[in-house]
Coordinates of C-alpha atoms in Angstrom, one line a residue:
X16 CA 5.6 23.0 51.7
X17 CA 3.8 26.3 50.9
X18 CA 3.6 27.2 47.2
X19 CA 2.7 30.7 46.3
X20 CA 1.3 31.8 42.9
X21 CA 1.8 35.4 41.7
X22 CA 0.2 36.6 38.5
X23 CA 1.3 40.2 39.1
X24 CA 4.6 40.3 41.1
X25 CA 6.8 43.4 41.2
X26 CA 10.2 44.8 41.8
X27 CA 9.7 46.8 45.0
X28 CA 11.8 49.9 45.6
X29 CA 11.6 51.5 49.0
X30 CA 13.1 54.9 49.4
X31 CA 13.5 56.7 52.8
X32 CA 13.0 60.5 52.8
X33 CA 13.1 63.1 55.5
X34 CA 9.7 64.4 54.2
X35 CA 7.8 64.0 51.0
X36 CA 7.1 67.5 49.6
X37 CA 5.2 67.3 46.3
X38 CA 6.5 69.5 43.5
X39 CA 10.0 69.7 44.9
X40 CA 13.4 68.0 44.3
X41 CA 14.3 65.6 47.1
X42 CA 17.2 63.3 48.0
X43 CA 16.6 59.9 49.4
X44 CA 18.4 58.8 52.6
X45 CA 18.5 55.2 51.4
X46 CA 16.8 52.9 48.9
X47 CA 16.2 49.2 49.1
X48 CA 15.2 47.0 46.2
X49 CA 13.4 43.7 46.7
X50 CA 11.3 41.2 44.9
X51 CA 7.7 41.9 45.8
X52 CA 4.0 41.1 45.4
X53 CA 1.7 39.2 47.9
X54 CA 2.7 35.7 46.8
X55 CA 6.4 36.6 46.8
X56 CA 6.1 38.3 50.2
X57 CA 4.4 35.2 51.7
X58 CA 7.1 32.9 50.4
X59 CA 9.8 35.2 51.8
X60 CA 8.1 35.3 55.2
X61 CA 7.7 31.5 55.3
X62 CA 11.4 31.1 54.7
X63 CA 12.3 33.8 57.3
X64 CA 10.2 31.9 59.8
X65 CA 12.0 28.7 59.2
X66 CA 9.6 27.0 56.8
X67 CA 9.8 25.7 53.2
X68 CA 8.3 27.7 50.4
X69 CA 8.3 27.9 46.6
X70 CA 7.3 31.0 44.8
X71 CA 5.8 30.6 41.3
X72 CA 5.2 33.7 39.2
X73 CA 4.9 35.3 35.8
X74 CA 8.0 37.3 34.9
X75 CA 8.8 39.4 31.8
X76 CA 11.5 41.8 30.5
X77 CA 14.4 43.3 32.3
X78 CA 12.5 43.8 35.6
X79 CA 11.3 40.2 35.4
X80 CA 14.9 39.0 35.2
X81 CA 15.8 41.4 38.0
X82 CA 13.0 40.0 40.2
X83 CA 14.3 36.4 39.7
X84 CA 17.9 37.5 40.5
X85 CA 16.7 39.3 43.7
X86 CA 14.9 36.1 44.9
X87 CA 18.0 34.1 44.2
X88 CA 20.1 36.5 46.2
X89 CA 17.7 36.1 49.2
X90 CA 17.7 32.4 48.9
X91 CA 13.9 32.1 48.3
X92 CA 13.2 29.1 46.1
X93 CA 11.3 30.2 43.0
X94 CA 10.2 29.2 39.5
X95 CA 9.3 31.8 36.8
X96 CA 7.0 31.4 33.9
X97 CA 8.0 33.8 31.1
X98 CA 5.5 36.4 29.9
X99 CA 5.6 39.1 27.2
X100 CA 4.9 42.2 29.2
X101 CA 7.7 43.5 31.5
X102 CA 7.2 42.9 35.2
X103 CA 5.9 46.0 37.0
X104 CA 7.7 48.2 39.5
X105 CA 6.3 49.2 42.8
X106 CA 7.6 52.3 44.6
X107 CA 7.3 52.8 48.3
X108 CA 8.2 56.1 50.0
X109 CA 8.9 56.0 53.7
X110 CA 9.2 59.3 55.6
X111 CA 11.0 59.8 58.9
X112 CA 7.7 60.6 60.5
X113 CA 6.5 57.0 59.8
X114 CA 4.1 58.0 57.0
X115 CA 4.3 55.6 54.1
X116 CA 3.2 56.1 50.5
X117 CA 2.8 53.4 47.7
X118 CA 2.9 54.0 44.0
X119 CA 2.0 50.8 42.3
X120 CA 2.1 50.0 38.5
X121 CA -1.0 48.1 37.4
X122 CA 0.9 45.4 35.7
X123 CA 0.1 43.4 32.5
X124 CA -1.4 42.8 30.2
X125 CA -1.0 39.1 30.5
X126 CA -2.7 36.5 28.3
X127 CA -4.7 33.4 29.2
X128 CA -2.0 31.3 27.6
X129 CA 0.5 32.7 30.1
X130 CA -1.8 32.1 33.0
X131 CA -2.4 28.5 31.7
X132 CA 1.3 27.9 31.7
X133 CA 1.5 29.0 35.3
X134 CA -1.4 26.7 36.2
X135 CA 0.4 23.8 34.4
X136 CA 3.6 24.5 36.4
X137 CA 1.5 24.5 39.6
X138 CA -0.1 21.2 38.7
X139 CA 3.4 19.7 38.2
X140 CA 4.8 20.9 41.6
X141 CA 1.9 20.9 44.1
X142 CA 1.7 17.8 46.3
X143 CA -1.2 16.5 48.4
X144 CA 0.5 17.7 51.6
X145 CA 1.3 21.2 50.3
X146 CA -0.6 24.4 50.8
X147 CA -1.3 26.8 47.8
X148 CA -1.4 30.6 48.3
X149 CA -2.9 32.9 45.6
X150 CA -2.6 36.6 46.2
X151 CA -2.4 40.1 44.8
X152 CA -4.2 42.4 42.4
X153 CA -4.8 40.8 39.0
X154 CA -2.8 42.3 36.2
X155 CA -4.5 43.9 33.2
X156 CA -5.8 41.2 30.9
X157 CA -6.3 38.6 33.6
X158 CA -10.0 37.4 33.9
X159 CA -11.7 38.0 37.2
X160 CA -11.9 34.3 37.8
X161 CA -8.2 33.7 37.4
X162 CA -7.7 32.7 41.1
X163 CA -11.0 30.9 41.1
X164 CA -9.6 28.6 38.4
X165 CA -6.7 27.6 40.7
X166 CA -9.1 27.1 43.6
X167 CA -11.4 24.8 41.7
X168 CA -8.6 22.7 40.3
X169 CA -6.4 22.3 43.3
X170 CA -8.6 22.4 46.4
X171 CA -9.5 18.7 46.1
X172 CA -5.8 17.6 45.7
X173 CA -3.8 19.6 48.3
X174 CA -3.8 20.4 52.0
X175 CA -5.3 23.9 51.7
X176 CA -5.8 26.7 49.2
X177 CA -5.6 30.3 50.6
X178 CA -6.6 33.4 48.7
X179 CA -5.7 37.0 49.4
X180 CA -7.5 39.2 46.9
X181 CA -9.8 42.1 46.5
X182 CA -12.7 43.2 44.4
X183 CA -13.9 41.1 41.5
X184 CA -11.1 38.6 42.0
X185 CA -12.2 38.0 45.6
X186 CA -15.8 37.6 44.6
X187 CA -15.0 35.0 42.0
X188 CA -12.7 33.2 44.4
X189 CA -15.4 33.0 47.1
X190 CA -17.7 31.2 44.7
X191 CA -15.0 28.6 44.2
X192 CA -14.8 27.8 47.9
X193 CA -11.2 28.2 49.1
X194 CA -10.0 26.8 52.4
X195 CA -9.0 30.2 53.7
X196 CA -9.5 33.8 52.8
X197 CA -7.2 36.6 54.1
X198 CA -8.8 40.0 53.6
X199 CA -7.9 43.1 55.5
X200 CA -10.5 45.4 57.0
X201 CA -10.8 47.6 53.9
X202 CA -11.1 44.7 51.5
X203 CA -13.8 43.0 53.6
X204 CA -15.7 46.2 54.0
X205 CA -15.7 46.6 50.2
X206 CA -16.8 43.0 49.7
X207 CA -19.6 43.3 52.3
X208 CA -20.6 46.8 51.1
X209 CA -20.0 48.3 54.5
X210 CA -19.3 52.0 55.0
X211 CA -17.2 52.9 58.0
X212 CA -17.9 49.6 59.7
X213 CA -17.4 48.8 63.4
X214 CA -15.2 45.9 64.4
X215 CA -18.3 43.9 65.3
X216 CA -19.8 44.5 61.8
X217 CA -16.5 43.3 60.2
X218 CA -16.5 40.2 62.3
X219 CA -20.1 39.5 61.4
X220 CA -19.2 40.0 57.7
X221 CA -16.3 37.6 58.1
X222 CA -18.5 35.0 59.7
X223 CA -21.0 35.3 56.8
X224 CA -18.2 35.0 54.3
X225 CA -16.9 31.8 56.1
X226 CA -20.4 30.4 56.0
X227 CA -20.5 31.0 52.3
X228 CA -17.2 29.3 51.5
X229 CA -17.3 26.6 54.2
X230 CA -13.8 27.5 55.1
X231 CA -12.1 30.1 57.4
X232 CA -11.4 33.9 57.2
X233 CA -8.2 35.3 58.5
X234 CA -9.0 39.0 59.0
X235 CA -6.1 41.4 59.4
X236 CA -7.0 44.5 61.4
X237 CA -3.7 46.4 61.3
X238 CA -2.6 47.8 64.6
X239 CA -5.8 46.3 66.1
X240 CA -4.5 42.8 65.7
X241 CA -6.3 40.0 63.7
X242 CA -9.1 37.5 63.9
X243 CA -9.8 34.0 62.7
X244 CA -13.4 33.4 61.8
X245 CA -15.3 30.3 60.8
X246 CA -19.0 29.6 60.7
X247 CA -18.9 28.5 64.4
X248 CA -15.7 29.9 65.9
X249 CA -14.2 33.3 66.4
X250 CA -10.7 33.8 67.7
X251 CA -9.2 37.2 68.3
X252 CA -5.5 38.2 68.4
X253 CA -5.3 41.3 70.6
X254 CA -3.2 44.4 69.7
X255 CA 0.4 44.1 70.7
X256 CA 1.4 47.7 71.1
X257 CA 4.4 47.2 68.9
X258 CA 6.0 50.3 67.4
X259 CA 5.5 49.9 63.7
X260 CA 8.4 51.0 61.5
X261 CA 7.0 49.7 58.2
X262 CA 3.7 47.9 57.5
X263 CA 4.9 46.6 54.2
X264 CA 4.2 42.9 54.0
X265 CA 2.5 42.7 57.4
X266 CA -0.6 41.0 56.1
X267 CA 1.4 38.6 54.0
X268 CA 3.5 37.8 57.1
X269 CA 0.3 37.1 59.1
X270 CA -0.8 34.6 56.4
X271 CA 2.6 33.0 56.1
X272 CA 2.9 32.4 59.8
X273 CA -0.6 31.1 60.1
X274 CA -0.2 28.6 57.3
X275 CA 3.3 27.5 58.5
X276 CA 2.0 26.6 61.9
X277 CA -1.0 24.9 60.3
X278 CA 1.3 22.7 58.3
X279 CA 2.9 21.4 61.5
X280 CA -0.5 20.6 63.0
X281 CA -1.1 23.6 65.2
X282 CA -4.5 24.4 66.6
X283 CA -6.5 27.3 65.2
X284 CA -5.4 29.5 68.2
X285 CA -1.7 28.4 67.8
X286 CA -1.9 29.2 64.1
X287 CA -3.4 32.7 64.8
X288 CA -0.8 33.3 67.5
X289 CA 2.2 32.4 65.3
X290 CA 0.8 34.3 62.3
X291 CA 0.4 37.4 64.5
X292 CA 3.9 37.0 65.9
X293 CA 5.4 36.9 62.4
X294 CA 3.4 40.0 61.4
X295 CA 4.2 41.9 64.5
X296 CA 7.9 41.2 64.2
X297 CA 7.7 42.2 60.5
X298 CA 6.3 45.7 61.3
X299 CA 9.3 46.3 63.5
X300 CA 11.6 45.9 60.5
X301 CA 12.2 48.7 58.0
X302 CA 10.8 48.5 54.5
X303 CA 10.7 44.9 53.1
X304 CA 13.3 43.6 55.6
X305 CA 12.1 40.3 57.2
X306 CA 12.5 39.6 60.9
X307 CA 14.9 37.2 62.5
X308 CA 13.5 33.9 63.9
X309 CA 14.4 34.9 67.5
X310 CA 12.3 38.1 67.1
X311 CA 9.3 36.1 65.9
X312 CA 9.6 33.6 68.7
X313 CA 9.8 36.4 71.3
X314 CA 6.6 37.9 70.1
X315 CA 4.9 34.4 69.9
X316 CA 5.2 34.3 73.7
X317 CA 3.5 37.6 74.1
X318 CA 0.6 37.4 71.7
X319 CA -2.8 37.0 73.5
X320 CA -5.6 35.1 71.9
X321 CA -9.2 35.2 73.1
X322 CA -12.2 33.2 72.0
X323 CA -15.3 35.2 71.3
X324 CA -18.7 33.5 71.7
X325 CA -20.2 35.9 69.2
X326 CA -19.0 39.1 67.5
X327 CA -17.9 41.5 70.1
X328 CA -18.3 39.2 73.1
X329 CA -15.7 37.2 75.0

């Protein structure tokens, strides 16, 4: 089973507009409300792809109750830890042109007592054959090493611990040595202090990061595909040419598919291929909508994986 931990989940509201024109009154064509946040999205994607997941998260106030109700409606197994501050709202605006805008509340503050309660719940539910996923921006009040605490405690006692974070939270998690890191190109560039990096520079940075943790780096490259990097291996999922309707949750879907195939004993190439298939199928769906299993399996047959001897070389 894949357990996800969300310190800063959200109620996601995606509104479709003809065109976003600042300073004017506009009417939406449609609005969809879903439970959101990286951990929540990973759990949703795992379930959509036929796997077993459990989402653990902090929830407070009216929107926290709404988030729990939305997960129940979708059939995503979940357990909430109460917190004092109301759960944040995330607004996405999708224009007919395909342009997409995000307006995200920061979330929090949360207390160390609330984080400790979530850690205790994780301890009770996580088994030795389970995979733990930690992801998303930390809420106000959460220490930079919040994810690192989970990594240090649970890495020795479960199948794998994956982290999808940015900034100070990522830096702290790296020092704790997670099994897998899942940055996107922008997050890795910030970590490695690269300005306008080439793909080769990003792959070199991913290899250095993998060498530091002793684990693997699953690098999402948007429309350019993805890469799986360890200290001595580099696999590249090539671009698919899919027409993206919405990129919301694509990176989370990549991680979900990768870990789901890993749980069933897939090779690194098979894991990268299936993760890429879930992500590609996801971008063909509007807003937070998840793809059907048949759609994912169709893309799995089309994804091409190449092994690179070194960054930039096949």
